Amino acid sequence: MEAKRPNHALSPMRCPARLEDVDLFSPGAPEHWYEAYDILHAQAPVHRIPGEGFEPGTDAFILSKHEDIARVVRDEERYPVVGSLLLKQVLANGEPPYDQPGVGAITASMANLRPNPKLWRAHRQELTDPWVGPGASRNEVMIKRVAHELIDRWIDRGEVEFVSEFAQPMPQMVMANILGWPLSDLKLLKHFGDGTVKPFVFGRKHNNLLNEEEIKAQQAVLEEFKQYTDELIDEKRRNPQEDMISFLTEVEYSPLERKLTNLEINGIVYAMVIGGLETTQYALAEQAQLLIERDGIWNVIQSDRAKMRAFIEEGMRLRSPTQGLSTRVTSQDEVFQGVMVAKGSYLHLRWAAANIDPDEWRCPQELRLDRKAGTRHLVFSQGPRVCPGAHLSRIEQLAAWNALCDRIDRFEYGDGNSFMHQPGIMLGTLELNLRFAALR
């Protein structure tokens, strides 16, 4: 078996040894994130990025402590969401949102359906929860079928490129089935999905900035996405099926006392695609590596499926799919860990660091299947803005590993792995060549 070797030598950035070396956002940073988190916890749990604040003359701050981030995400009034502040600016312009330059379908949809916290809750409860929230259990049979269909494609080979042949297509196929997206157009779904997350992969600095050329290229893809989805919505209006888009064409949204427009549905589909593909993909790829590297865990979950949920939660905690986001702003002067943070500062919430915070977790780098309150990690955030698709992702991961345990004796690393990650703020393993023996 090929051993997993440190990939630091392949990174354009050196591994940090001191606080001055810590850089979470430059090329090569993903290969050193977890070494950087140890330094931040020990020396700078509130780490200042000069001059990169939300308001002119302010700074950005990286928060890496669990208690600080949990405090921020639970209080939207004191720490407003950046998207909500930008939405207020759009609404204040007085023109229809979609007629304004740079305003896409998701922002226009938000302006109508969820411009404030009260409507945000209604939007979730009435429009998305029935499909990807608590109601996601309706999809379990389909999700299990998808997992086994994918395994069928390579089970007789004894080897698999796990990312492209399982971890990536599984959430794509699941989301396509939920939305009512034709599986024949799955490549288009990936193309549009890549367009929606482009800032989080290729964006620069803590707030994922694209240059003007990149923004134009992204907008072109998103316009294609909108046009395709509009045609799909029209088809569902004519011939409704048992899927989410058909449901959205027929449901009456109670706060507005009317049905949804195509543009509003388009924005919801956009939100499902941006949040429903990558998280599960990255989680599965990292969990596969943890199972190979942590002795005995595979045997335990294979023989005692009751431990599977604990493994999934620990796997996400240890290797958070989305490592961090600059999603909040301070509405007043604040103090975190003794550090003064001025009003108008950006807060970069580093979920992954909080999830291995030694003040929150005993032996934080250990994968413990008996860890108490294992779901208190911040992978999906917490509070009123918790990820709407968290239920769905957990169901997908559980179905994936149950199917794999049913049919695979054990994975080991194959040849040709660099163990490198994609750029951006998500922990995306580029490829993962595995060998295995199939169970009879």
XYZ file of C-alpha atoms in Angstrom:
440
model
C 0.000 0.000 0.000
C 1.214 3.476 -0.834
C 1.666 5.444 2.374
C 0.215 8.906 2.726
C 3.080 11.360 2.567
C 3.031 15.010 3.640
C 2.256 17.155 0.623
C 3.958 20.256 2.028
C 6.792 19.958 -0.504
C 4.263 20.270 -3.343
C 2.729 23.464 -1.976
C 3.895 26.896 -3.182
C 3.723 28.001 0.457
C 5.960 26.924 3.311
C 4.468 25.247 6.350
C 4.041 27.898 9.087
C 6.315 27.642 12.089
C 5.558 31.045 13.657
C 2.592 33.397 13.797
C 4.233 35.621 11.185
C 4.124 32.677 8.763
C 0.371 32.123 9.099
C -1.559 32.878 5.902
C -4.875 31.089 5.401
C -5.717 32.543 1.988
C -2.730 32.532 -0.387
C -1.983 29.806 -2.981
C -0.961 26.599 -1.245
C -2.558 27.534 2.074
C -4.911 24.505 2.232
C -1.922 22.188 2.652
C -0.989 23.955 5.898
C -4.314 24.956 7.439
C -4.228 22.588 10.382
C -0.670 23.534 11.355
C -1.785 27.184 11.181
C -4.758 26.528 13.469
C -2.501 25.252 16.235
C -0.517 28.483 16.029
C -3.647 30.665 16.004
C -5.104 28.887 19.026
C -1.894 29.301 20.976
C -0.891 32.822 19.959
C -3.668 34.721 18.170
C -7.207 33.341 18.619
C -8.418 36.701 17.269
C -6.105 37.402 14.357
C -6.179 40.834 12.722
C -6.004 41.346 8.935
C -5.219 45.059 8.587
C -7.304 47.216 6.272
C -9.669 44.497 5.033
C -12.771 45.372 7.041
C -16.318 45.807 5.778
C -16.507 49.547 6.374
C -13.747 51.940 5.225
C -10.894 52.260 7.683
C -11.640 49.008 9.497
C -9.949 45.616 9.654
C -10.918 41.989 9.319
C -10.455 39.505 12.153
C -10.104 35.723 11.996
C -11.978 34.092 14.878
C -10.755 30.580 15.679
C -12.308 29.860 19.092
C -15.488 27.826 19.311
C -17.056 30.047 21.977
C -16.515 33.216 19.918
C -17.931 31.837 16.690
C -20.906 30.232 18.457
C -21.640 33.608 20.076
C -21.516 35.403 16.731
C -23.708 33.035 14.697
C -26.465 33.013 17.310
C -26.903 36.813 17.304
C -27.807 38.163 13.877
C -28.765 41.608 15.180
C -25.442 42.243 16.890
C -23.406 40.521 14.165
C -25.386 41.044 10.939
C -24.910 38.784 7.946
C -22.940 40.401 5.138
C -25.473 39.216 2.563
C -28.297 40.870 4.492
C -26.430 44.177 4.589
C -25.824 44.017 0.837
C -29.474 43.099 0.280
C -30.553 46.194 2.209
C -28.461 48.296 -0.166
C -30.158 46.658 -3.159
C -33.615 47.297 -1.715
C -32.718 50.889 -0.826
C -31.927 51.672 -4.472
C -35.651 51.643 -5.261
C -35.294 49.789 -8.572
C -36.407 46.169 -9.059
C -33.486 44.068 -7.808
C -32.975 42.086 -11.024
C -32.751 45.306 -13.046
C -29.748 46.445 -11.010
C -26.217 45.725 -12.305
C -24.615 42.658 -10.777
C -27.769 41.442 -9.047
C -28.454 37.796 -9.847
C -31.409 35.490 -9.438
C -30.600 34.454 -5.877
C -30.382 38.051 -4.628
C -33.567 39.026 -6.459
C -35.313 35.973 -4.996
C -34.091 36.831 -1.496
C -35.348 40.401 -1.875
C -38.879 39.081 -2.361
C -38.979 35.928 -0.251
C -36.575 36.393 2.693
C -35.417 39.988 3.154
C -35.501 39.785 6.992
C -35.042 37.148 9.739
C -38.781 36.525 10.120
C -39.240 35.756 6.441
C -35.972 33.790 6.428
C -37.562 31.365 8.900
C -40.787 31.159 6.884
C -38.797 30.549 3.699
C -37.023 27.610 5.296
C -40.067 26.102 6.960
C -42.362 26.336 3.949
C -40.089 26.075 0.919
C -36.860 24.170 1.652
C -37.338 22.161 4.875
C -39.804 19.759 3.221
C -37.043 18.666 0.814
C -33.574 19.220 2.304
C -34.332 20.019 5.967
C -36.227 17.823 8.439
C -38.319 16.550 5.530
C -35.220 15.193 3.765
C -36.007 11.702 5.080
C -38.479 11.433 2.178
C -35.370 11.013 -0.008
C -33.731 8.130 1.895
C -34.740 5.304 -0.463
C -33.548 7.277 -3.484
C -30.258 8.217 -1.787
C -29.505 4.589 -0.896
C -30.259 3.582 -4.481
C -27.878 6.211 -5.839
C -25.073 5.040 -3.541
C -25.380 1.440 -4.719
C -25.720 2.438 -8.377
C -22.400 4.266 -8.170
C -20.677 1.379 -6.397
C -21.981 -0.991 -9.101
C -19.911 0.915 -11.668
C -16.542 0.016 -10.109
C -17.059 -2.771 -7.565
C -15.548 -5.413 -9.897
C -12.378 -3.425 -10.608
C -10.757 -3.512 -7.176
C -9.773 0.143 -7.495
C -11.552 3.460 -7.734
C -10.803 7.151 -8.039
C -13.017 7.905 -5.082
C -13.647 11.608 -5.717
C -14.793 11.527 -9.351
C -16.436 8.084 -9.165
C -18.282 8.348 -5.873
C -17.898 11.373 -3.575
C -18.612 13.926 -6.302
C -21.380 12.262 -8.365
C -23.351 11.059 -5.353
C -24.542 14.494 -4.121
C -24.927 15.624 -7.736
C -27.274 12.747 -8.544
C -29.142 13.153 -5.258
C -29.694 16.883 -5.809
C -30.740 16.291 -9.418
C -33.341 13.765 -8.279
C -34.628 16.079 -5.546
C -34.924 19.090 -7.832
C -36.316 17.144 -10.781
C -33.218 17.931 -12.844
C -32.792 15.469 -15.756
C -29.952 13.032 -15.014
C -29.046 13.260 -18.690
C -27.996 16.850 -17.940
C -25.866 15.985 -14.893
C -22.760 17.470 -16.514
C -24.629 20.744 -16.873
C -25.519 20.637 -13.186
C -21.816 20.292 -12.339
C -20.964 23.118 -14.775
C -23.507 25.422 -13.153
C -22.489 24.260 -9.663
C -18.868 25.148 -10.403
C -20.063 28.572 -11.481
C -21.965 29.225 -8.271
C -18.987 28.369 -6.022
C -16.328 30.041 -8.150
C -15.595 32.823 -5.608
C -15.065 30.237 -2.847
C -12.546 28.326 -4.961
C -10.748 31.007 -6.962
C -11.505 34.134 -4.933
C -8.723 35.974 -3.169
C -8.284 37.247 0.365
C -10.549 36.368 3.264
C -13.708 37.494 1.461
C -13.182 35.549 -1.771
C -12.779 38.421 -4.226
C -12.793 37.824 -7.986
C -11.313 40.231 -10.505
C -13.455 41.926 -13.132
C -12.754 39.322 -15.828
C -13.577 36.458 -13.454
C -16.810 38.152 -12.388
C -17.910 38.519 -16.021
C -17.116 34.850 -16.698
C -19.076 33.789 -13.638
C -22.050 35.974 -14.566
C -22.133 34.387 -18.016
C -22.347 30.906 -16.484
C -25.012 32.029 -14.029
C -27.077 33.532 -16.842
C -26.909 30.167 -18.623
C -27.977 28.559 -15.359
C -30.939 30.933 -15.041
C -32.115 30.343 -18.601
C -31.850 26.566 -18.285
C -33.693 26.601 -14.956
C -36.411 28.888 -16.343
C -37.109 26.336 -19.076
C -37.158 23.542 -16.500
C -39.574 25.504 -14.292
C -41.901 26.093 -17.254
C -41.836 22.369 -18.022
C -42.690 21.537 -14.387
C -45.591 23.990 -14.486
C -46.955 22.144 -17.506
C -46.164 18.633 -16.259
C -45.611 18.601 -12.480
C -43.815 15.596 -10.992
C -42.853 14.458 -7.484
C -39.878 16.805 -7.155
C -38.881 20.057 -5.490
C -39.206 22.336 -8.515
C -42.707 21.046 -9.217
C -43.563 21.640 -5.562
C -42.246 25.209 -5.783
C -44.414 25.934 -8.814
C -47.547 24.906 -6.904
C -46.994 25.948 -3.276
C -48.548 29.142 -1.911
C -46.027 31.064 0.189
C -48.008 32.221 3.220
C -46.177 35.515 4.013
C -46.935 36.784 0.495
C -50.246 34.926 0.107
C -49.392 33.915 -3.441
C -47.494 31.400 -5.530
C -43.881 31.911 -6.548
C -42.621 33.484 -9.761
C -40.047 31.833 -12.017
C -37.386 34.249 -10.810
C -38.094 33.412 -7.172
C -37.958 29.678 -7.849
C -34.768 30.198 -9.828
C -33.120 31.778 -6.793
C -34.118 28.844 -4.592
C -32.687 26.350 -7.095
C -29.461 28.385 -7.154
C -29.272 28.173 -3.354
C -29.816 24.397 -3.447
C -27.011 23.945 -5.963
C -24.509 26.208 -4.193
C -25.060 24.430 -0.889
C -26.044 20.916 -1.903
C -23.101 19.554 -3.887
C -19.653 20.336 -2.498
C -20.135 19.906 1.262
C -21.062 16.237 1.036
C -18.403 15.566 -1.606
C -15.607 16.963 0.542
C -16.860 15.246 3.675
C -16.909 11.813 2.029
C -13.420 12.194 0.557
C -11.902 13.231 3.885
C -13.769 10.518 5.785
C -12.346 7.880 3.440
C -8.848 9.052 4.354
C -9.645 9.047 8.060
C -10.891 5.459 7.824
C -7.642 4.370 6.203
C -5.431 6.261 8.645
C -7.220 5.689 11.962
C -6.688 2.064 12.945
C -9.749 0.058 13.861
C -12.449 2.608 12.989
C -13.518 0.815 9.792
C -13.972 -2.478 11.648
C -16.016 -0.792 14.360
C -18.493 0.976 12.057
C -18.773 -2.028 9.764
C -19.665 -4.369 12.606
C -21.700 -1.869 14.670
C -23.707 0.430 12.395
C -25.043 2.285 15.435
C -21.596 3.931 15.588
C -21.866 5.234 12.027
C -23.496 8.545 12.953
C -20.791 9.268 15.514
C -18.114 8.567 12.891
C -19.738 10.962 10.431
C -19.962 13.771 13.001
C -16.362 13.230 14.114
C -15.199 13.059 10.515
C -16.816 16.393 9.710
C -15.482 17.942 12.909
C -11.923 16.834 12.205
C -11.962 17.774 8.518
C -14.553 20.501 8.061
C -15.713 20.720 4.417
C -16.034 24.524 4.507
C -13.103 25.766 6.519
C -14.250 29.343 7.050
C -16.276 32.256 5.694
C -16.340 36.009 6.148
C -20.074 36.141 6.737
C -20.536 38.574 9.629
C -19.873 42.214 10.487
C -19.726 43.917 13.882
C -22.563 46.399 14.398
C -20.808 47.917 17.429
C -17.403 47.829 19.070
C -16.698 44.352 20.451
C -14.105 42.503 22.471
C -13.110 38.908 21.688
C -10.492 37.159 23.828
C -9.330 40.561 25.088
C -8.916 41.982 21.576
C -10.823 45.156 20.649
C -12.743 44.810 17.373
C -14.168 48.054 15.996
C -17.673 48.551 14.612
C -17.827 47.731 10.906
C -15.110 45.082 11.005
C -15.340 41.883 9.010
C -15.452 38.667 11.051
C -13.945 35.664 9.314
C -15.452 32.684 11.119
C -12.954 29.843 10.920
C -15.226 26.884 11.532
C -12.495 24.290 11.051
C -10.268 25.815 13.707
C -13.162 26.071 16.157
C -13.924 22.410 15.551
C -10.514 21.393 16.904
C -10.371 24.054 19.626
C -8.569 22.408 22.591
C -10.656 24.489 25.019
C -13.841 22.945 23.605
C -12.793 19.375 22.833
C -10.794 16.911 24.903
C -8.026 15.479 22.683
C -9.406 17.417 19.703
C -7.352 15.615 17.039
C -8.569 12.161 18.087
C -11.479 10.507 16.311
C -13.661 9.334 19.205
C -16.870 7.455 18.553
C -17.951 7.956 22.168
C -17.526 11.740 22.191
C -20.320 13.472 24.099
C -22.543 15.954 22.242
C -20.606 15.356 19.041
C -23.008 17.451 16.954
C -22.052 20.706 18.671
C -19.387 21.255 16.026
C -19.801 24.227 13.692
C -19.616 22.470 10.319
C -23.143 23.633 9.458
C -22.977 26.722 11.709
C -25.514 27.091 14.527
C -28.488 29.241 15.454
C -31.047 30.738 13.077
C -28.711 30.607 10.059
C -27.747 26.958 10.400
C -27.259 25.353 6.970
C -30.704 24.460 5.555
C -29.307 21.294 3.936
C -27.617 19.847 7.027
C -30.236 17.110 7.369
C -29.830 16.076 3.756
C -26.029 15.961 3.927
C -26.122 13.759 7.015
C -28.556 11.367 5.338
C -26.308 11.212 2.248
C -23.193 10.498 4.289
C -24.948 7.827 6.339
C -26.307 6.127 3.219
C -22.913 6.316 1.509
C -20.945 4.679 4.307
C -23.586 2.043 5.013
C -23.537 1.069 1.335
C -19.743 1.032 1.243
C -19.538 -1.037 4.428
C -22.050 -3.485 2.930
C -19.900 -4.065 -0.134
C -16.260 -3.229 0.643
C -14.002 -5.201 2.965
C -11.512 -2.381 3.437
C -10.005 0.527 1.501
C -6.296 1.292 1.186
C -4.433 3.969 -0.719
C -3.664 3.207 -4.357
C -0.912 4.635 -6.521
C -0.505 8.183 -7.765
C -2.010 10.168 -4.898
C -0.610 13.629 -4.226
C -3.192 14.305 -1.489
C -3.355 17.907 -2.702
C -6.405 20.099 -2.237
C -8.196 22.576 -4.449
C -7.658 26.298 -3.828
C -10.148 28.420 -1.927
C -11.776 27.980 1.466
C -13.172 24.448 1.113
C -11.208 21.310 1.993
C -11.552 19.634 -1.390
C -9.244 16.704 -2.100
C -8.481 16.812 -5.825
C -8.260 13.052 -6.346
C -8.119 9.933 -4.224
C -6.979 6.665 -5.783
C -8.034 3.707 -3.635
C -7.723 -0.061 -3.787
C -10.154 -2.421 -2.111
C -11.450 -5.954 -1.826
C -15.140 -6.434 -2.442
C -17.204 -8.365 0.054
C -18.835 -11.477 -1.337
